Coordinates of C-alpha atoms in Angstrom, one line a residue:
M1 CA 89.3 102.2 88.3
R2 CA 85.8 102.7 89.5
P3 CA 85.4 106.2 91.0
H4 CA 83.3 104.8 93.8
P5 CA 82.8 101.4 95.5
P6 CA 79.6 99.5 96.1
L7 CA 77.2 101.4 98.3
S8 CA 77.1 98.4 100.8
S9 CA 80.8 98.8 101.5
I10 CA 80.4 102.5 102.3
R11 CA 77.3 101.9 104.5
W12 CA 79.0 99.2 106.4
L13 CA 82.2 101.2 107.0
L14 CA 80.4 104.3 108.2
S15 CA 78.1 102.2 110.4
I16 CA 81.2 101.3 112.5
G17 CA 81.6 104.8 113.9
T18 CA 79.8 107.6 112.2
C19 CA 76.8 105.4 111.6
L20 CA 75.5 106.9 108.3
G21 CA 73.6 103.7 107.7
L22 CA 71.3 104.4 104.8
V23 CA 71.1 108.1 105.1
A24 CA 71.5 109.1 108.8
L25 CA 74.2 109.6 111.4
A26 CA 73.4 108.0 114.7
V27 CA 73.7 109.8 118.1
R28 CA 76.9 110.6 119.9
P29 CA 76.2 110.2 123.6
V30 CA 79.4 112.0 124.6
K31 CA 78.5 115.1 122.6
E32 CA 74.9 115.0 123.8
A33 CA 76.1 115.1 127.4
Q34 CA 78.2 118.2 126.7
A35 CA 75.2 119.9 125.2
S36 CA 72.5 118.9 127.6
S37 CA 73.3 121.6 130.2
I38 CA 72.0 124.3 127.9
A39 CA 68.2 124.2 127.6
S40 CA 67.4 126.6 124.8
T41 CA 70.8 127.0 123.0
V42 CA 72.0 124.6 120.3
A43 CA 75.5 124.0 118.9
L44 CA 76.0 123.1 115.2
V45 CA 79.2 121.4 114.3
N46 CA 80.9 119.4 111.5
A47 CA 79.5 115.8 111.8
A48 CA 82.9 114.2 111.0
S49 CA 85.4 116.4 113.0
Y50 CA 83.1 118.2 115.5
D51 CA 84.8 121.4 114.5
T52 CA 82.7 124.5 114.8
K53 CA 83.1 125.5 111.2
I54 CA 80.6 124.0 108.7
A55 CA 80.3 124.3 104.9
P56 CA 77.2 124.6 102.7
G57 CA 75.9 121.2 101.5
S58 CA 77.9 119.4 104.3
I59 CA 76.7 117.0 107.0
A60 CA 76.4 118.6 110.4
A61 CA 75.4 117.6 113.9
L62 CA 73.2 119.8 116.1
F63 CA 73.3 119.3 119.8
G64 CA 70.8 120.6 122.4
S65 CA 68.4 119.3 125.0
N66 CA 64.7 118.6 125.5
L67 CA 64.1 119.3 121.8
T68 CA 61.2 116.8 121.4
T69 CA 59.1 114.4 123.4
Q70 CA 58.8 112.0 120.4
Q71 CA 60.8 108.9 119.8
A72 CA 64.1 109.4 117.9
E73 CA 63.5 109.1 114.2
A74 CA 65.9 108.5 111.3
A75 CA 65.2 109.1 107.6
T76 CA 64.6 106.0 105.6
S77 CA 64.5 107.2 102.1
L78 CA 65.8 109.9 99.7
P79 CA 65.3 112.8 99.2
L80 CA 65.8 113.6 102.9
P81 CA 62.8 114.9 104.8
T82 CA 62.7 118.3 106.4
S83 CA 60.9 117.1 109.5
L84 CA 61.7 114.1 111.8
A85 CA 60.4 113.4 115.4
G86 CA 58.3 116.5 115.1
L87 CA 61.4 118.7 114.6
S88 CA 62.6 121.0 111.8
V89 CA 65.7 123.2 111.6
K90 CA 66.3 126.4 109.7
I91 CA 69.8 127.9 109.0
N92 CA 69.5 131.6 108.2
G93 CA 65.9 131.0 107.4
I94 CA 66.5 128.1 105.0
T95 CA 65.0 124.7 106.0
A96 CA 67.6 122.0 106.3
P97 CA 67.1 118.3 105.2
L98 CA 67.4 115.9 108.2
F99 CA 69.1 112.6 108.6
Y100 CA 68.1 112.0 112.2
A101 CA 66.4 113.7 115.1
S102 CA 66.0 113.1 118.8
A103 CA 65.5 115.0 122.0
S104 CA 69.2 116.0 122.2
Q105 CA 70.7 115.6 118.6
V106 CA 69.7 116.4 115.1
N107 CA 71.9 115.4 112.1
L108 CA 71.3 117.5 109.0
Q109 CA 72.6 118.7 105.8
V110 CA 73.6 122.3 105.7
P111 CA 71.5 124.0 103.0
S112 CA 73.6 124.8 99.9
G113 CA 72.1 128.3 99.8
V114 CA 73.5 129.4 103.2
N115 CA 76.0 132.2 102.8
V116 CA 79.4 132.2 104.3
G117 CA 79.7 134.0 107.7
T118 CA 78.0 133.8 111.1
V119 CA 74.5 132.3 110.7
T120 CA 71.5 131.8 112.9
V121 CA 70.3 128.2 113.7
E122 CA 66.7 127.7 114.8
V123 CA 64.9 124.5 115.9
F124 CA 61.2 124.3 115.6
N125 CA 58.8 121.7 117.1
G126 CA 55.6 120.9 115.1
S127 CA 53.9 123.8 113.3
S128 CA 54.8 126.5 115.9
P129 CA 56.4 129.5 114.2
T130 CA 58.4 130.2 117.4
P131 CA 61.8 128.3 117.7
I132 CA 62.2 126.2 120.8
A133 CA 66.0 126.5 120.6
S134 CA 68.5 128.6 118.7
G135 CA 72.1 129.4 118.3
T136 CA 74.7 130.5 115.8
A137 CA 77.2 128.8 113.6
S138 CA 80.2 129.7 111.5
V139 CA 79.8 128.8 107.8
V140 CA 82.9 128.7 105.5
D141 CA 83.3 127.8 101.8
A142 CA 85.0 124.5 102.7
A143 CA 85.3 122.7 106.0
P144 CA 87.2 119.4 105.5
G145 CA 86.3 116.9 108.1
I146 CA 87.3 113.2 107.8
F147 CA 85.0 110.6 109.3
T148 CA 86.6 108.2 111.7
V149 CA 85.6 104.7 112.9
D150 CA 85.3 105.7 116.5
A151 CA 83.3 108.9 115.7
T152 CA 85.8 111.2 117.4
G153 CA 87.2 112.9 114.3
R154 CA 90.6 111.5 115.3
N155 CA 92.3 108.1 115.4
Q156 CA 91.5 105.6 112.6
A157 CA 89.9 107.3 109.6
A158 CA 86.9 105.9 107.7
V159 CA 88.8 104.6 104.7
L160 CA 88.3 101.7 102.3
N161 CA 91.3 99.9 100.7
S162 CA 91.7 99.3 96.9
D163 CA 89.7 96.1 97.2
Y164 CA 87.0 97.8 99.2
S165 CA 88.0 96.1 102.5
I166 CA 88.1 98.2 105.7
N167 CA 91.4 100.1 106.2
A168 CA 92.6 99.4 109.8
D169 CA 94.9 97.1 111.6
F170 CA 94.6 93.4 110.7
D171 CA 91.1 92.1 111.6
R172 CA 90.3 95.0 113.9
F173 CA 87.1 94.8 111.9
P174 CA 86.0 91.8 109.8
G175 CA 88.5 91.6 107.0
S176 CA 90.2 94.8 107.7
R177 CA 93.8 95.3 106.9
P178 CA 96.4 98.0 106.1
E179 CA 96.8 99.1 102.5
A180 CA 100.1 98.8 100.6
S181 CA 102.0 101.9 99.6
G182 CA 101.4 102.6 95.9
N183 CA 97.8 101.5 96.0
F184 CA 94.8 103.8 96.2
V185 CA 92.5 104.3 99.2
I186 CA 89.0 105.8 99.4
I187 CA 88.6 108.5 102.1
Y188 CA 85.2 109.6 103.4
A189 CA 84.7 113.1 104.7
T190 CA 82.3 116.0 104.6
G191 CA 82.7 119.8 104.1
I192 CA 83.4 119.9 100.4
G193 CA 81.2 123.0 99.8
A194 CA 80.3 123.8 96.3
T195 CA 80.5 121.1 93.6
N196 CA 80.1 120.9 89.8
P197 CA 77.3 120.2 89.2
Q198 CA 75.6 121.4 92.3
V199 CA 73.3 118.8 93.9
A200 CA 69.9 119.8 95.2
D201 CA 69.6 119.8 99.0
G202 CA 68.5 116.4 100.4
Q203 CA 69.1 114.6 97.2
A204 CA 71.6 111.7 96.6
A205 CA 74.7 112.7 94.6
P206 CA 74.5 111.4 91.1
S207 CA 76.9 108.8 89.5
S208 CA 76.6 110.5 86.1
P209 CA 77.7 113.2 85.9
L210 CA 79.8 113.0 89.1
A211 CA 79.6 116.0 91.4
L212 CA 83.2 117.1 91.6
A213 CA 85.0 119.6 93.9
T214 CA 85.4 122.9 92.2
D215 CA 88.9 123.5 93.5
T216 CA 92.0 121.5 93.9
T217 CA 91.9 119.0 96.8
T218 CA 95.2 118.2 98.5
V219 CA 95.7 115.0 100.4
T220 CA 98.8 114.6 102.7
I221 CA 99.6 111.2 104.1
G222 CA 102.5 110.7 106.4
G223 CA 103.8 114.1 105.5
L224 CA 103.9 113.3 101.8
Q225 CA 101.5 114.7 99.2
A226 CA 99.3 112.0 97.6
Q227 CA 98.0 111.9 94.1
V228 CA 94.3 112.6 94.1
L229 CA 92.3 110.5 91.6
F230 CA 88.8 111.7 92.5
S231 CA 87.4 114.3 94.8
G232 CA 83.6 114.8 94.8
L233 CA 80.4 113.7 96.4
A234 CA 79.9 109.9 96.9
P235 CA 77.2 108.8 94.5
G236 CA 74.0 107.6 96.2
F237 CA 74.7 109.6 99.4
V238 CA 73.8 113.1 100.7
G239 CA 76.6 115.4 101.5
L240 CA 79.2 112.6 101.8
W241 CA 82.6 113.7 100.3
Q242 CA 84.7 110.9 98.7
I243 CA 88.3 111.3 97.9
N244 CA 90.3 108.6 96.1
A245 CA 94.1 109.0 96.6
I246 CA 97.2 106.9 96.0
L247 CA 99.4 106.2 99.0
P248 CA 103.0 107.5 98.2
E249 CA 105.2 104.5 97.5
S250 CA 107.9 105.6 99.9
L251 CA 105.6 105.5 103.0
P252 CA 106.9 103.3 105.8
T253 CA 104.8 100.7 107.5
N254 CA 102.8 102.5 110.1
L255 CA 99.3 101.6 111.4
A256 CA 98.7 105.1 112.5
T257 CA 100.0 107.2 109.6
P258 CA 98.6 110.8 109.8
L259 CA 96.1 111.8 107.1
R260 CA 95.0 115.4 106.2
V261 CA 92.8 116.9 103.5
D262 CA 93.1 120.5 102.4
L263 CA 90.6 122.4 100.2
R264 CA 90.4 126.2 99.6
G265 CA 92.9 126.9 102.2
K266 CA 91.1 125.0 104.9
Q267 CA 92.6 121.9 106.6
S268 CA 91.0 118.9 108.2
L269 CA 92.1 117.4 111.5
E270 CA 94.7 114.6 111.2
P271 CA 93.1 111.2 111.9
T272 CA 95.2 108.2 110.9
I273 CA 95.3 105.5 108.2
A274 CA 96.9 102.0 108.3
V275 CA 99.8 101.8 105.8
A276 CA 102.1 98.8 104.9
N277 CA 105.2 99.5 102.8
K278 CA 104.8 97.5 99.6
N279 CA 108.4 96.2 99.7
E280 CA 108.0 94.7 103.1
F281 CA 105.0 92.5 102.4
G282 CA 103.8 90.2 99.6
S283 CA 100.4 89.0 98.4
V284 CA 98.8 85.8 97.1
T285 CA 96.1 85.8 94.4
G286 CA 94.3 83.2 92.3
S287 CA 91.0 81.5 91.7
V288 CA 89.1 78.3 92.8
V289 CA 87.4 76.3 90.0
N290 CA 85.5 73.1 89.5
A291 CA 87.9 70.3 88.4
L292 CA 85.3 68.7 86.2
T293 CA 83.8 71.8 84.5
G294 CA 86.5 74.5 84.9
G295 CA 83.7 76.8 86.2
P296 CA 84.4 79.2 89.1
I297 CA 83.4 78.3 92.6
G298 CA 82.1 81.4 94.4
G299 CA 81.9 81.4 98.2
A300 CA 84.9 79.0 98.6
S301 CA 86.8 79.4 101.8
L302 CA 90.6 79.9 101.7
S303 CA 93.0 80.0 104.6
L304 CA 96.7 81.0 104.5
Q305 CA 98.5 79.6 107.6
P306 CA 102.1 80.4 108.4
T307 CA 104.2 77.2 108.7
G308 CA 105.8 78.8 111.8
S309 CA 104.3 81.4 114.2
G310 CA 101.8 83.9 113.0
K311 CA 98.1 84.4 112.5
T312 CA 96.1 82.5 109.9
R313 CA 94.4 84.8 107.3
N314 CA 91.0 83.8 105.8
V315 CA 89.2 85.0 102.7
T316 CA 86.3 83.9 100.5
T317 CA 86.1 83.8 96.7
N318 CA 83.9 86.2 94.9
G319 CA 81.3 85.2 92.3
E320 CA 84.0 84.8 89.7
G321 CA 85.9 82.4 92.0
S322 CA 88.7 84.8 92.6
Y323 CA 90.5 85.5 95.9
S324 CA 93.4 87.6 97.1
F325 CA 95.4 87.8 100.3
Y326 CA 97.0 91.2 100.7
I327 CA 99.8 92.4 103.0
I328 CA 101.4 89.1 103.8
S329 CA 104.6 88.9 105.8
P330 CA 107.4 87.0 103.9
G331 CA 107.7 83.3 104.7
S332 CA 106.3 79.9 104.0
Y333 CA 102.5 79.2 104.2
N334 CA 100.0 76.5 103.9
L335 CA 97.2 77.5 101.5
T336 CA 93.9 75.6 101.9
A337 CA 90.7 75.8 99.8
S338 CA 87.4 74.3 100.6
A339 CA 83.8 74.6 99.4
V340 CA 80.5 72.8 100.2
G341 CA 80.2 69.7 98.1
F342 CA 83.9 69.5 97.2
L343 CA 87.0 67.9 98.7
T344 CA 89.5 70.2 100.4
A345 CA 92.7 71.1 98.6
S346 CA 96.0 72.3 100.1
Q347 CA 99.4 73.4 99.0
T348 CA 102.4 75.4 100.1
E349 CA 103.2 78.9 99.1
T350 CA 106.3 81.0 99.7
V351 CA 105.7 84.7 100.0
T352 CA 108.3 87.3 99.2
G353 CA 108.2 91.0 100.1
G354 CA 107.3 93.3 97.3
K355 CA 105.9 90.5 95.1
T356 CA 102.6 88.9 94.2
N357 CA 102.2 85.2 94.0
V358 CA 99.8 84.5 91.1
V359 CA 98.7 80.9 92.0
A360 CA 97.5 78.5 89.4
P361 CA 93.8 77.8 89.7
I362 CA 93.0 75.6 92.6
A363 CA 90.7 72.9 91.1
L364 CA 88.4 71.3 93.6
T365 CA 86.6 68.0 92.9
P366 CA 83.3 66.5 94.3
P367 CA 83.9 63.4 96.4
L368 CA 85.0 60.2 94.6
A369 CA 83.8 56.7 94.7
T370 CA 85.8 54.1 96.6
G371 CA 88.9 53.1 94.6
Q372 CA 88.7 56.1 92.3
Y373 CA 91.6 58.6 91.7
R374 CA 91.2 62.0 90.1
I375 CA 94.3 63.8 88.7
V376 CA 94.0 67.5 88.1
L377 CA 96.5 69.6 86.1
S378 CA 96.6 73.4 86.3
W379 CA 99.2 76.1 85.6
Q380 CA 99.7 79.8 85.4
S381 CA 100.9 80.9 81.9
G382 CA 99.2 80.7 78.6
I383 CA 101.0 77.8 77.0
D384 CA 99.1 74.7 75.9
L385 CA 99.8 71.9 78.4
D386 CA 98.2 68.5 78.0
A387 CA 97.6 65.7 80.6
H388 CA 98.4 62.1 79.6
L389 CA 97.6 58.9 81.5
T390 CA 98.8 55.4 80.4
G391 CA 97.9 52.1 81.9
P392 CA 97.1 48.4 81.3
A393 CA 94.5 47.7 78.6
Q394 CA 92.3 44.7 78.4
N395 CA 94.2 43.2 75.5
S396 CA 97.5 43.1 77.4
S397 CA 98.6 46.3 75.7
R398 CA 98.6 49.8 77.3
F399 CA 95.9 52.4 76.9
H400 CA 96.6 56.1 76.4
V401 CA 94.0 58.6 77.7
W402 CA 94.5 62.2 76.5
W403 CA 92.6 64.8 74.6
N404 CA 92.7 62.7 71.4
E405 CA 91.5 59.5 73.1
E406 CA 89.1 60.3 76.0
T407 CA 88.7 56.8 77.6
D408 CA 90.7 53.6 77.9
L409 CA 88.2 51.9 75.5
G410 CA 87.5 49.3 78.2
N411 CA 84.2 47.7 79.1
P412 CA 83.5 49.0 81.6
V413 CA 85.6 52.2 81.2
T414 CA 88.2 52.5 84.0
A415 CA 89.9 55.8 82.9
R416 CA 88.3 58.9 81.5
F417 CA 89.5 62.2 80.2
D418 CA 87.1 64.5 82.1
R419 CA 88.2 67.9 80.8
D420 CA 90.4 69.3 78.1
D421 CA 91.5 72.9 78.8
L422 CA 91.3 75.5 76.0
T423 CA 92.1 78.6 78.1
G424 CA 95.8 78.1 78.8
I425 CA 95.7 77.7 82.6
G426 CA 93.7 74.5 83.2
P427 CA 92.3 72.5 84.7
E428 CA 92.8 69.3 82.7
T429 CA 91.3 66.4 84.6
I430 CA 91.5 62.6 84.3
T431 CA 89.6 60.1 86.5
V432 CA 90.8 56.5 86.9
T433 CA 89.8 53.4 88.8
P434 CA 93.1 51.4 88.9
Q435 CA 93.0 47.7 88.5
A436 CA 94.9 45.4 90.9
G437 CA 98.5 44.9 89.8
G438 CA 98.2 47.5 87.0
L439 CA 100.9 50.1 86.5
Y440 CA 99.6 53.6 85.7
R441 CA 101.7 56.5 84.6
F442 CA 100.8 60.2 84.4
S443 CA 102.7 62.9 82.4
V444 CA 102.3 66.4 81.1
Q445 CA 103.4 67.6 77.7
N446 CA 104.2 71.2 76.6
Y447 CA 102.2 70.9 73.3
T448 CA 103.0 74.5 72.4
D449 CA 106.8 73.9 72.3
R450 CA 106.7 70.2 71.6
D451 CA 109.3 70.5 68.8
L452 CA 111.7 72.7 70.9
D453 CA 113.9 70.2 72.8
G454 CA 115.1 71.6 76.1
S455 CA 112.4 74.3 76.3
V456 CA 112.1 75.7 79.9
R457 CA 108.6 77.1 79.5
L458 CA 106.9 74.0 81.1
A459 CA 109.1 74.3 84.2
Q460 CA 108.4 78.0 84.4
A461 CA 104.7 77.8 83.9
G462 CA 103.8 77.3 87.5
V463 CA 102.5 73.8 86.8
R464 CA 100.7 72.0 89.6
V465 CA 99.3 68.4 89.6
R466 CA 96.8 67.5 92.4
I467 CA 95.8 63.9 93.1
Y468 CA 92.6 63.1 94.9
S469 CA 91.4 59.7 96.1
G470 CA 88.3 58.8 98.0
N471 CA 87.5 61.8 100.2
Q472 CA 90.8 63.6 100.3
Q473 CA 93.8 65.1 98.4
I474 CA 96.6 62.6 98.6
A475 CA 99.4 64.5 96.7
Y476 CA 100.3 67.8 95.3
I477 CA 103.3 68.0 92.9
T478 CA 105.0 70.9 91.2
A479 CA 107.2 70.7 88.1
P480 CA 111.0 70.6 88.6
T481 CA 113.4 73.2 87.2
G482 CA 115.2 72.6 84.0
G483 CA 114.4 72.0 80.3
G484 CA 112.1 69.5 78.7
T485 CA 108.8 69.3 76.8
L486 CA 107.5 66.2 78.7
W487 CA 107.1 66.1 82.5
K488 CA 107.0 62.5 83.8
V489 CA 105.0 63.1 87.0
F490 CA 104.3 59.8 88.8
E491 CA 103.5 56.1 88.7
L492 CA 100.7 54.4 90.5
S493 CA 100.4 50.7 91.3
N494 CA 98.4 48.8 93.9
G495 CA 97.6 52.0 95.7
Q496 CA 101.3 53.0 96.0
L497 CA 102.2 56.4 94.5
N498 CA 105.8 56.8 93.2
I499 CA 106.7 60.4 92.4
I500 CA 109.0 60.5 89.3
N501 CA 109.2 64.3 88.7
Q502 CA 111.5 64.3 85.7
L503 CA 111.7 66.4 82.6
T504 CA 112.6 65.0 79.2
D505 CA 111.7 65.7 75.5
E506 CA 109.0 64.2 73.3
P507 CA 107.6 65.9 70.2
D508 CA 104.9 63.4 69.3
P509 CA 102.1 63.1 71.9
S510 CA 101.0 59.7 70.5
N511 CA 104.5 58.3 71.5
I512 CA 104.1 59.0 75.1
K513 CA 102.5 55.7 75.9
I514 CA 105.6 54.0 74.4
I515 CA 108.2 55.9 76.5
F516 CA 106.2 56.3 79.7

């Protein structure tokens, strides 16, 4: 498990509410309004929870009024500057690194050298040695504050799921969803205090070595203690505390499950996290590949639509062609895959609570010429399955296209073995242009167990045959239950498709053109 997700995921999440962006928190108009009635006094609070207690090295927000006449300014690089919009801030005489500064708000990192206790806070404008505003703050050794998406310190916490999607109710944000109990989540907070190693003020936390909490971090979710996998500063960020924790498996489904973090006897407020009990929901996972090459198709679009009522879920494959649908209610669904330059494929999937459907690779094909058919075989398990097509040859016999004879030997060629699979999951692909009046038969042999009559491994391999013609998928066939090493799938004649879907036994692949 990676200790931290991609920086882009963190930045996007925090931009929803706390708006860390690259390095800076954005303004909070409500808090500004509360502070604007005090001309020369400032208030310094925890930037996540708005609690009055802050910790050394943490992210804090200072509120005041008429602090500068310059335009608001945010830091754009690291290490953080100590002056923005003409302003600088000292805490007990130590200059603080700044994320953001405006006339009414300054977001800063509390210097790590500030001692615990009541401290003075001074704001300076330009080079003047006289502070234009001042106040006091309470510094403690730890001040856990969990960031939230609405920047209130309460409600939905700023949390990423195990796949780095946003934790929240379904599609509250693009791609957001609850996380299943038993999986880990990534919580973002501030107020960790001292770390090992200690990170210099204003500098991004390193990825090696990781800056870890120096005391035990306790995470409580829904009243249950969660296993903490990581507690330390988020690499690449300043003062951002990252906690990876596993959701207790017994948690019930609750889109507003209370979340609390404890460190050195200090407790955070209790924002919420969206949890789905793993036994109540299922998931669907698989990949999308090119039927002709077997290569992954990144950026393919997939939709999972309930056959009855319910909301359609949509995902996109990653660069490896992989996709996953998480937290899916039990039931029957239509799964559709599409990509630019390929024909759309579809199939049905039944989702069961507490289980993951590992779908055989969905093999998409480029558009076909008029009269062409493309037959694609894929499966889930690692046994060696082979595609076989028989049909009328030019000498009144029958051709047999398979891995050992890759064309029908005709002139011109009307049937071709496009791809033989060596990975154990497909696809194996055959393209044919049927001749008028010809009878074509397609079958699948379990080559691994060809000498074991009655073997059930073919039927249990999640085998799928997809048939394309012209510009569409015209059939999708799954293997029947039972025993047999040869699956007689279909016959095709004069454009009429006859689904056979029978299992039998045949040990010798070269005999298949005789029996089917």
